[in-house]
Amino acid sequence: MSKLKEYIVNTNKKRIALVGANSQGKTHELIELNTDKEIKNSVIYVDSETKPDENMKNSTDSTTLIDWITQLIGIDKLNNVLDEIINDLDIDNTLNGISISVEKSANSYKGLLKFDTKTKNNKFTNPGSGEKSLGQLIMIENILKSKKSTKYKWLLLDEPESYLHPSLYPLIARTLNNISEHGIKVVIATHSPEILKYFIEDLSEVVRMKNGEIYPLNTDDYYTNLTSQINIYNDTSLMMDSYKRIKDMTSNYFQSIIKEDIIRSVFADIVILGEGIAEDEIFKFFIKKYPDFYYENNINTIVIYGKCFIPWYLAIYKEIGINTLSIYDCDEDKNHQDKHKAINKPIEDKSDLSFKIYDNNGIKSMDIENYLDLQAKDKAKHLISILREKWLIHDNKLLNFLSEIKEKVEQLIEKKRLP
């Protein structure tokens, strides 16, 4: 039994999403499930290289969605009718020494039923390839609402986003989620955060793949309760006001805010964390300046909007196994110094690498706004435009700062390579 199947069976998961970079073993795990002796006769496997049109053919190929549809509609009923017709036939098998017999060949509804899909997305109503497969899945979902699947119990899809416009990702993800609610174990491999967002209900339904090994995530509740292990979330004298506002709603905060960031992050090997508006814009410039470096090293950037939440994020990333670089202001020269120092410590402890900003003498800590000379009275209104101006005029401080971020990431990569 494969480790993935063992995990699915032991945890009784209805749905699983495999995520990871290319060539990490996601497709291999789906093939392993498809060929597993115990379940292979109850599996529908749609691989990423099969054109959706092939799944529309009326054939006896048991790997197609169309075979599942014919089973759900009731091919057995058609066979029973044909048995009655054949049994009522009076055939002389001795005529001129020639033996005559009639056999049924109704393994599909070929020639009897036509499956047709229309779209509202063009004036011809002709669907694209992806829409045809999506139409079949919707048909299966609707049939399962009133009819149980007796033959097929597993649905495996490699990259369900293939051939689809991103606007249809939520629909296919929800459709697959709904199918999993009718006694069908749905396992997908995907590179799309949008697919993942609308397919899963709990992070424990996500399995990261790396070098052929599976790394299942823990539950939403587990990640929510990591706050109980971090002092600044439990000692009221150290709590920042931004956390106090949500401390009685941590579960809702995780579900509404943090979970979506984690879903984006599980596709990455390195996450760069920032505090707020300035970092959000700086990260965009970082990707523009170093696109190859960013994508080749599988980096993601997350802006948290509130330094006090960074330790919570870091605790989650550490549990998942994602490397982190935290860019933050020390703020130790501001009001509530004790609180800022208390926040800075878990950021330092839980980050794989951190990036604190100091003045030119390397003595006094600074915030990003002062370091880059962003003296905007109204940050929300002016800060972004000032940063964009600096980008357009190739401001040396901004460009040097982007270069320093790259150097820090390179240090992190080298640090992780060392035994």
Tab-separated table of C-alpha atoms in Angstrom:
chain	number	residue	atom	x	y	z
A	1	MET	CA	0.000	0.000	0.000
A	2	SER	CA	1.373	3.418	-0.975
A	3	LYS	CA	1.949	5.950	1.799
A	4	LEU	CA	-0.631	8.242	0.220
A	5	LYS	CA	-3.314	5.562	0.120
A	6	GLU	CA	-2.450	4.589	3.686
A	7	TYR	CA	-2.889	8.207	4.791
A	8	ILE	CA	-6.210	8.579	2.959
A	9	VAL	CA	-7.600	5.295	4.316
A	10	ASN	CA	-6.356	5.757	7.892
A	11	THR	CA	-7.679	9.326	8.148
A	12	ASN	CA	-10.833	8.551	6.136
A	13	LYS	CA	-10.339	11.645	3.991
A	14	LYS	CA	-13.015	12.429	1.415
A	15	ARG	CA	-10.667	14.546	-0.682
A	16	ILE	CA	-6.943	15.150	-1.049
A	17	ALA	CA	-4.980	17.752	-2.996
A	18	LEU	CA	-1.363	17.004	-3.898
A	19	VAL	CA	0.787	20.118	-4.266
A	20	GLY	CA	4.436	20.730	-5.012
A	21	ALA	CA	6.842	21.809	-7.703
A	22	ASN	CA	7.215	19.890	-10.965
A	23	SER	CA	8.897	16.478	-10.860
A	24	GLN	CA	8.257	15.958	-7.139
A	25	GLY	CA	6.091	12.840	-7.541
A	26	LYS	CA	2.485	14.050	-7.676
A	27	THR	CA	1.608	12.248	-10.923
A	28	HIS	CA	3.496	9.167	-9.745
A	29	GLU	CA	1.303	8.992	-6.632
A	30	LEU	CA	-1.858	9.195	-8.758
A	31	ILE	CA	-0.580	6.380	-10.997
A	32	GLU	CA	0.227	4.310	-7.913
A	33	LEU	CA	-3.354	4.712	-6.733
A	34	ASN	CA	-4.720	3.956	-10.207
A	35	THR	CA	-2.820	0.660	-10.379
A	36	ASP	CA	-3.338	-0.405	-6.766
A	37	LYS	CA	-4.647	-3.988	-6.873
A	38	GLU	CA	-7.212	-3.420	-4.137
A	39	ILE	CA	-8.947	-0.441	-5.745
A	40	LYS	CA	-7.975	-0.378	-9.446
A	41	ASN	CA	-11.387	-1.635	-10.591
A	42	SER	CA	-13.106	1.191	-8.744
A	43	VAL	CA	-10.908	4.058	-10.009
A	44	ILE	CA	-11.504	6.700	-12.656
A	45	TYR	CA	-8.209	8.368	-13.571
A	46	VAL	CA	-8.038	11.461	-15.749
A	47	ASP	CA	-4.420	12.384	-16.438
A	48	SER	CA	-3.212	15.832	-17.463
A	49	GLU	CA	-2.071	14.696	-20.915
A	50	THR	CA	-5.432	13.261	-21.973
A	51	LYS	CA	-7.343	15.712	-24.088
A	52	PRO	CA	-10.782	16.287	-22.598
A	53	ASP	CA	-12.376	15.326	-25.934
A	54	GLU	CA	-11.130	11.773	-25.447
A	55	ASN	CA	-13.179	11.541	-22.283
A	56	MET	CA	-16.269	12.416	-24.324
A	57	LYS	CA	-16.010	9.342	-26.534
A	58	ASN	CA	-18.564	6.577	-26.040
A	59	SER	CA	-16.151	3.719	-25.488
A	60	THR	CA	-15.615	0.715	-23.270
A	61	ASP	CA	-12.443	2.264	-21.839
A	62	SER	CA	-13.011	2.146	-18.091
A	63	THR	CA	-10.632	5.050	-17.496
A	64	THR	CA	-13.024	7.593	-18.979
A	65	LEU	CA	-15.539	9.802	-17.269
A	66	ILE	CA	-18.076	8.722	-19.889
A	67	ASP	CA	-17.856	5.130	-18.636
A	68	TRP	CA	-18.707	6.360	-15.156
A	69	ILE	CA	-21.672	8.298	-16.506
A	70	THR	CA	-23.026	5.242	-18.343
A	71	GLN	CA	-22.665	3.191	-15.166
A	72	LEU	CA	-24.511	5.836	-13.168
A	73	ILE	CA	-27.297	6.129	-15.745
A	74	GLY	CA	-27.770	2.385	-15.609
A	75	ILE	CA	-26.130	0.277	-18.310
A	76	ASP	CA	-27.286	-2.817	-16.378
A	77	LYS	CA	-30.911	-1.896	-17.038
A	78	LEU	CA	-30.224	-1.773	-20.772
A	79	ASN	CA	-28.482	-5.132	-20.596
A	80	ASN	CA	-31.454	-6.672	-18.798
A	81	VAL	CA	-33.805	-5.465	-21.537
A	82	LEU	CA	-31.534	-6.907	-24.215
A	83	ASP	CA	-31.394	-10.235	-22.372
A	84	GLU	CA	-35.175	-10.437	-22.543
A	85	ILE	CA	-35.178	-9.608	-26.257
A	86	ILE	CA	-32.523	-12.227	-27.031
A	87	ASN	CA	-34.263	-14.897	-24.959
A	88	ASP	CA	-37.484	-14.313	-26.893
A	89	LEU	CA	-35.773	-14.886	-30.240
A	90	ASP	CA	-36.485	-18.183	-32.010
A	91	ILE	CA	-33.369	-18.990	-34.030
A	92	ASP	CA	-32.829	-22.217	-35.933
A	93	ASN	CA	-29.229	-23.090	-35.247
A	94	THR	CA	-29.245	-26.154	-37.546
A	95	LEU	CA	-30.068	-24.399	-40.828
A	96	ASN	CA	-27.704	-25.773	-43.465
A	97	GLY	CA	-25.276	-26.716	-40.741
A	98	ILE	CA	-24.652	-23.095	-39.883
A	99	SER	CA	-24.811	-22.062	-36.237
A	100	ILE	CA	-26.502	-18.715	-35.585
A	101	SER	CA	-26.528	-16.810	-32.314
A	102	VAL	CA	-27.195	-13.315	-31.033
A	103	GLU	CA	-25.086	-11.685	-28.382
A	104	LYS	CA	-25.473	-8.327	-26.728
A	105	SER	CA	-22.713	-5.753	-26.998
A	106	ALA	CA	-24.157	-2.893	-24.999
A	107	ASN	CA	-21.092	-1.955	-22.996
A	108	SER	CA	-21.874	1.707	-23.523
A	109	TYR	CA	-24.694	3.901	-24.804
A	110	LYS	CA	-22.882	4.496	-28.084
A	111	GLY	CA	-25.437	5.316	-30.750
A	112	LEU	CA	-28.235	5.383	-28.188
A	113	LEU	CA	-27.519	8.461	-26.124
A	114	LYS	CA	-25.653	11.584	-27.138
A	115	PHE	CA	-23.872	13.698	-24.568
A	116	ASP	CA	-23.807	17.320	-25.621
A	117	THR	CA	-22.400	20.403	-23.908
A	118	LYS	CA	-23.206	23.998	-24.738
A	119	THR	CA	-21.554	27.179	-23.477
A	120	LYS	CA	-22.686	30.763	-23.040
A	121	ASN	CA	-19.116	31.990	-23.449
A	122	ASN	CA	-19.280	32.439	-27.230
A	123	LYS	CA	-21.921	33.183	-29.850
A	124	PHE	CA	-21.549	29.706	-31.387
A	125	THR	CA	-22.366	27.959	-28.060
A	126	ASN	CA	-19.521	25.573	-28.849
A	127	PRO	CA	-17.636	24.646	-25.659
A	128	GLY	CA	-13.867	24.503	-25.362
A	129	SER	CA	-12.094	21.294	-24.438
A	130	GLY	CA	-11.941	22.158	-20.741
A	131	GLU	CA	-15.630	23.023	-20.634
A	132	LYS	CA	-16.513	19.597	-22.038
A	133	SER	CA	-14.732	17.811	-19.191
A	134	LEU	CA	-16.219	20.251	-16.694
A	135	GLY	CA	-19.671	19.511	-18.147
A	136	GLN	CA	-19.141	15.799	-17.569
A	137	LEU	CA	-18.083	16.360	-13.961
A	138	ILE	CA	-21.148	18.524	-13.364
A	139	MET	CA	-23.315	15.760	-14.859
A	140	ILE	CA	-21.710	13.217	-12.532
A	141	GLU	CA	-22.224	15.537	-9.561
A	142	ASN	CA	-25.921	15.961	-10.382
A	143	ILE	CA	-26.529	12.228	-10.920
A	144	LEU	CA	-24.824	11.417	-7.603
A	145	LYS	CA	-27.356	13.613	-5.784
A	146	SER	CA	-30.016	10.985	-6.395
A	147	LYS	CA	-28.061	7.865	-7.305
A	148	LYS	CA	-25.220	6.099	-5.520
A	149	SER	CA	-22.104	5.085	-7.433
A	150	THR	CA	-21.768	1.327	-6.978
A	151	LYS	CA	-18.775	0.624	-9.232
A	152	TYR	CA	-16.484	3.639	-8.954
A	153	LYS	CA	-15.306	4.920	-5.560
A	154	TRP	CA	-12.174	6.866	-6.473
A	155	LEU	CA	-11.753	9.825	-8.831
A	156	LEU	CA	-8.174	10.857	-9.615
A	157	LEU	CA	-7.422	14.006	-11.620
A	158	ASP	CA	-4.016	15.290	-12.598
A	159	GLU	CA	-4.188	19.084	-12.950
A	160	PRO	CA	-7.968	19.613	-13.227
A	161	GLU	CA	-7.192	23.216	-14.209
A	162	SER	CA	-5.863	22.027	-17.589
A	163	TYR	CA	-7.661	23.495	-20.625
A	164	LEU	CA	-9.744	25.803	-18.403
A	165	HIS	CA	-9.828	29.589	-18.167
A	166	PRO	CA	-9.021	30.706	-14.580
A	167	SER	CA	-12.569	32.084	-14.214
A	168	LEU	CA	-13.785	28.459	-14.179
A	169	TYR	CA	-11.347	27.254	-11.514
A	170	PRO	CA	-13.765	27.876	-8.608
A	171	LEU	CA	-16.539	25.990	-10.435
A	172	ILE	CA	-14.517	22.862	-11.188
A	173	ALA	CA	-13.039	22.894	-7.669
A	174	ARG	CA	-16.477	23.139	-6.037
A	175	THR	CA	-17.821	20.450	-8.370
A	176	LEU	CA	-15.035	18.067	-7.315
A	177	ASN	CA	-15.656	18.954	-3.670
A	178	ASN	CA	-19.361	18.150	-4.101
A	179	ILE	CA	-18.572	14.811	-5.767
A	180	SER	CA	-16.438	13.905	-2.747
A	181	GLU	CA	-19.506	14.335	-0.539
A	182	HIS	CA	-21.213	11.357	-2.215
A	183	GLY	CA	-18.955	8.492	-1.139
A	184	ILE	CA	-16.282	9.174	-3.783
A	185	LYS	CA	-12.691	9.762	-2.698
A	186	VAL	CA	-11.411	12.572	-4.923
A	187	VAL	CA	-7.650	12.996	-5.243
A	188	ILE	CA	-6.213	15.788	-7.379
A	189	ALA	CA	-2.747	17.095	-8.196
A	190	THR	CA	-2.742	20.819	-8.807
A	191	HIS	CA	-0.494	23.845	-9.302
A	192	SER	CA	-3.352	26.304	-8.723
A	193	PRO	CA	-3.974	28.087	-5.396
A	194	GLU	CA	-7.482	28.931	-6.660
A	195	ILE	CA	-8.312	25.273	-7.275
A	196	LEU	CA	-6.946	24.410	-3.838
A	197	LYS	CA	-8.871	27.209	-2.142
A	198	TYR	CA	-12.266	26.052	-3.396
A	199	PHE	CA	-11.584	22.296	-3.327
A	200	ILE	CA	-10.457	21.680	0.245
A	201	GLU	CA	-12.329	22.364	3.446
A	202	ASP	CA	-9.467	21.745	5.863
A	203	LEU	CA	-5.697	22.085	5.451
A	204	SER	CA	-5.297	18.439	6.501
A	205	GLU	CA	-6.660	17.624	3.029
A	206	VAL	CA	-3.474	19.067	1.513
A	207	VAL	CA	-0.433	16.849	0.953
A	208	ARG	CA	2.838	18.486	-0.062
A	209	MET	CA	5.115	16.426	-2.305
A	210	LYS	CA	8.901	16.721	-2.229
A	211	ASN	CA	11.352	14.283	-3.799
A	212	GLY	CA	8.724	11.560	-3.929
A	213	GLU	CA	7.797	11.827	-0.241
A	214	ILE	CA	4.410	12.911	1.088
A	215	TYR	CA	4.027	15.585	3.764
A	216	PRO	CA	0.387	15.929	4.889
A	217	LEU	CA	-0.579	19.197	6.545
A	218	ASN	CA	-2.214	19.319	9.947
A	219	THR	CA	-5.748	20.501	10.699
A	220	ASP	CA	-7.066	24.067	10.715
A	221	ASP	CA	-7.702	23.770	14.452
A	222	TYR	CA	-4.117	22.719	15.082
A	223	TYR	CA	-2.692	25.756	13.283
A	224	THR	CA	-5.211	28.054	14.955
A	225	ASN	CA	-4.209	26.818	18.403
A	226	LEU	CA	-0.498	27.419	17.849
A	227	THR	CA	-1.151	30.839	19.414
A	228	SER	CA	-1.374	29.094	22.786
A	229	GLN	CA	2.369	28.360	22.549
A	230	ILE	CA	3.429	31.977	21.916
A	231	ASN	CA	3.690	34.285	24.909
A	232	ILE	CA	2.602	37.533	23.215
A	233	TYR	CA	-0.820	36.014	22.505
A	234	ASN	CA	-1.435	34.956	26.105
A	235	ASP	CA	0.157	37.635	28.319
A	236	THR	CA	-2.192	40.620	28.237
A	237	SER	CA	0.623	42.976	29.275
A	238	LEU	CA	2.441	42.105	26.019
A	239	MET	CA	-0.536	42.098	23.665
A	240	MET	CA	-0.701	44.701	20.916
A	241	ASP	CA	-4.083	46.343	20.346
A	242	SER	CA	-4.358	44.821	16.859
A	243	TYR	CA	-4.287	41.339	18.409
A	244	LYS	CA	-6.552	42.244	21.332
A	245	ARG	CA	-9.260	43.136	18.824
A	246	ILE	CA	-9.374	39.592	17.462
A	247	LYS	CA	-8.151	37.452	20.389
A	248	ASP	CA	-11.655	36.098	21.001
A	249	MET	CA	-12.081	35.397	17.282
A	250	THR	CA	-8.833	33.611	16.457
A	251	SER	CA	-10.626	30.753	14.696
A	252	ASN	CA	-12.534	33.161	12.464
A	253	TYR	CA	-9.380	35.192	11.866
A	254	PHE	CA	-7.506	32.076	10.782
A	255	GLN	CA	-10.303	30.965	8.453
A	256	SER	CA	-10.926	34.403	6.947
A	257	ILE	CA	-7.409	35.819	6.714
A	258	ILE	CA	-4.541	33.448	7.436
A	259	LYS	CA	-5.759	30.275	5.726
A	260	GLU	CA	-5.814	31.820	2.264
A	261	ASP	CA	-2.217	32.999	2.726
A	262	ILE	CA	-1.200	29.489	3.777
A	263	ILE	CA	-2.931	28.036	0.711
A	264	ARG	CA	-0.844	30.348	-1.487
A	265	SER	CA	2.298	29.434	0.438
A	266	VAL	CA	2.120	25.635	0.269
A	267	PHE	CA	3.238	25.816	-3.359
A	268	ALA	CA	6.489	27.568	-2.340
A	269	ASP	CA	9.812	26.502	-0.847
A	270	ILE	CA	10.595	29.961	0.556
A	271	VAL	CA	8.221	32.624	1.880
A	272	ILE	CA	9.304	36.229	2.389
A	273	LEU	CA	7.151	37.920	5.036
A	274	GLY	CA	6.509	41.643	5.298
A	275	GLU	CA	4.429	43.855	7.552
A	276	GLY	CA	2.343	46.232	5.483
A	277	ILE	CA	1.697	48.580	2.587
A	278	ALA	CA	5.318	49.457	1.837
A	279	GLU	CA	6.421	45.830	1.757
A	280	ASP	CA	3.514	44.920	-0.497
A	281	GLU	CA	4.740	47.350	-3.148
A	282	ILE	CA	8.415	46.527	-2.570
A	283	PHE	CA	7.731	42.832	-3.120
A	284	LYS	CA	6.195	43.623	-6.510
A	285	PHE	CA	9.352	45.496	-7.483
A	286	PHE	CA	11.481	42.613	-6.198
A	287	ILE	CA	9.722	40.206	-8.565
A	288	LYS	CA	10.081	42.676	-11.460
A	289	LYS	CA	13.798	43.126	-10.799
A	290	TYR	CA	14.621	39.453	-10.193
A	291	PRO	CA	11.925	37.388	-11.964
A	292	ASP	CA	14.161	34.408	-12.819
A	293	PHE	CA	15.577	34.246	-9.301
A	294	TYR	CA	12.093	34.502	-7.804
A	295	TYR	CA	10.518	31.699	-9.830
A	296	GLU	CA	13.523	29.383	-10.081
A	297	ASN	CA	13.797	29.282	-6.297
A	298	ASN	CA	10.053	28.821	-5.839
A	299	ILE	CA	9.577	31.927	-3.689
A	300	ASN	CA	6.339	33.431	-2.444
A	301	THR	CA	5.777	36.782	-0.742
A	302	ILE	CA	3.169	37.364	1.952
A	303	VAL	CA	2.178	40.699	3.500
A	304	ILE	CA	0.617	40.266	6.932
A	305	TYR	CA	-0.549	43.813	7.794
A	306	GLY	CA	0.390	43.780	11.454
A	307	LYS	CA	3.748	42.763	12.936
A	308	CYS	CA	2.106	41.113	15.912
A	309	PHE	CA	0.720	38.386	13.619
A	310	ILE	CA	4.108	37.445	12.150
A	311	PRO	CA	5.002	34.926	14.921
A	312	TRP	CA	1.709	33.097	14.310
A	313	TYR	CA	2.453	32.793	10.597
A	314	LEU	CA	6.031	31.708	11.312
A	315	ALA	CA	4.857	28.992	13.693
A	316	ILE	CA	2.578	27.616	10.964
A	317	TYR	CA	5.276	27.728	8.283
A	318	LYS	CA	7.732	25.963	10.568
A	319	GLU	CA	5.210	23.172	11.179
A	320	ILE	CA	4.576	22.812	7.437
A	321	GLY	CA	8.279	22.887	6.566
A	322	ILE	CA	8.424	26.102	4.531
A	323	ASN	CA	11.574	28.229	4.820
A	324	THR	CA	11.022	31.850	5.861
A	325	LEU	CA	12.674	35.252	5.608
A	326	SER	CA	11.047	37.913	7.789
A	327	ILE	CA	11.445	41.609	6.946
A	328	TYR	CA	10.258	43.744	9.828
A	329	ASP	CA	10.756	46.988	11.743
A	330	CYS	CA	12.207	46.582	15.225
A	331	ASP	CA	10.164	49.568	16.513
A	332	GLU	CA	12.140	49.535	19.761
A	333	ASP	CA	12.418	53.316	19.794
A	334	LYS	CA	8.648	53.788	19.695
A	335	ASN	CA	5.932	53.621	22.328
A	336	HIS	CA	5.289	50.249	23.973
A	337	GLN	CA	8.948	49.207	23.668
A	338	ASP	CA	8.412	46.172	25.913
A	339	LYS	CA	5.671	44.914	23.628
A	340	HIS	CA	7.760	45.408	20.499
A	341	LYS	CA	10.727	43.616	22.064
A	342	ALA	CA	8.410	40.768	23.057
A	343	ILE	CA	7.191	40.469	19.448
A	344	ASN	CA	10.676	40.720	17.968
A	345	LYS	CA	11.970	37.750	19.960
A	346	PRO	CA	9.629	35.058	18.517
A	347	ILE	CA	10.121	36.583	15.056
A	348	GLU	CA	13.874	36.092	15.459
A	349	ASP	CA	13.464	32.619	16.968
A	350	LYS	CA	10.968	31.269	14.453
A	351	SER	CA	12.318	32.814	11.234
A	352	ASP	CA	14.850	30.800	9.294
A	353	LEU	CA	16.395	34.192	8.538
A	354	SER	CA	15.336	37.729	9.437
A	355	PHE	CA	16.074	41.127	7.938
A	356	LYS	CA	16.182	44.048	10.364
A	357	ILE	CA	16.891	47.509	9.019
A	358	TYR	CA	19.552	49.707	10.615
A	359	ASP	CA	20.917	53.152	9.869
A	360	ASN	CA	24.101	53.661	7.864
A	361	ASN	CA	26.196	53.147	10.982
A	362	GLY	CA	24.528	49.816	11.683
A	363	ILE	CA	23.576	50.938	15.181
A	364	LYS	CA	20.092	52.402	15.251
A	365	SER	CA	17.186	50.344	13.932
A	366	MET	CA	14.901	52.020	11.403
A	367	ASP	CA	11.570	51.325	9.813
A	368	ILE	CA	11.349	50.808	6.058
A	369	GLU	CA	9.568	54.118	5.480
A	370	ASN	CA	12.371	56.159	7.049
A	371	TYR	CA	15.087	54.035	5.468
A	372	LEU	CA	13.681	54.704	1.999
A	373	ASP	CA	12.781	58.327	2.759
A	374	LEU	CA	9.052	57.717	2.452
A	375	GLN	CA	7.854	60.692	4.468
A	376	ALA	CA	4.195	60.352	3.541
A	377	LYS	CA	1.721	62.012	5.898
A	378	ASP	CA	-1.089	59.761	4.753
A	379	LYS	CA	0.458	56.353	4.067
A	380	ALA	CA	-2.620	54.808	2.566
A	381	LYS	CA	-2.946	57.615	0.034
A	382	HIS	CA	0.611	58.635	-0.828
A	383	LEU	CA	3.032	55.876	0.113
A	384	ILE	CA	2.443	53.696	-2.921
A	385	SER	CA	2.716	56.577	-5.387
A	386	ILE	CA	5.995	57.718	-3.785
A	387	LEU	CA	7.415	54.197	-3.981
A	388	ARG	CA	6.385	53.882	-7.616
A	389	GLU	CA	8.070	57.165	-8.418
A	390	LYS	CA	11.265	55.874	-6.798
A	391	TRP	CA	11.022	52.718	-8.898
A	392	LEU	CA	10.580	54.691	-12.106
A	393	ILE	CA	13.548	56.980	-11.417
A	394	HIS	CA	15.729	54.021	-10.335
A	395	ASP	CA	16.193	55.350	-6.828
A	396	ASN	CA	19.465	53.950	-5.449
A	397	LYS	CA	18.159	53.292	-1.957
A	398	LEU	CA	15.206	51.304	-3.257
A	399	LEU	CA	17.333	49.316	-5.710
A	400	ASN	CA	19.934	48.608	-3.024
A	401	PHE	CA	17.195	47.464	-0.677
A	402	LEU	CA	15.892	45.022	-3.293
A	403	SER	CA	19.442	43.758	-3.778
A	404	GLU	CA	19.788	43.243	-0.019
A	405	ILE	CA	16.580	41.172	0.032
A	406	LYS	CA	18.016	38.987	-2.735
A	407	GLU	CA	21.258	38.545	-0.793
A	408	LYS	CA	19.298	37.474	2.286
A	409	VAL	CA	17.369	34.900	0.269
A	410	GLU	CA	20.648	33.595	-1.162
A	411	GLN	CA	21.961	33.256	2.390
A	412	LEU	CA	18.832	31.325	3.325
A	413	ILE	CA	19.211	29.008	0.334
A	414	GLU	CA	22.868	28.359	1.198
A	415	LYS	CA	22.003	27.850	4.861
A	416	LYS	CA	19.482	25.154	3.931
A	417	ARG	CA	21.999	23.406	1.660
A	418	LEU	CA	24.506	22.922	4.470
A	419	PRO	CA	24.343	19.555	6.267
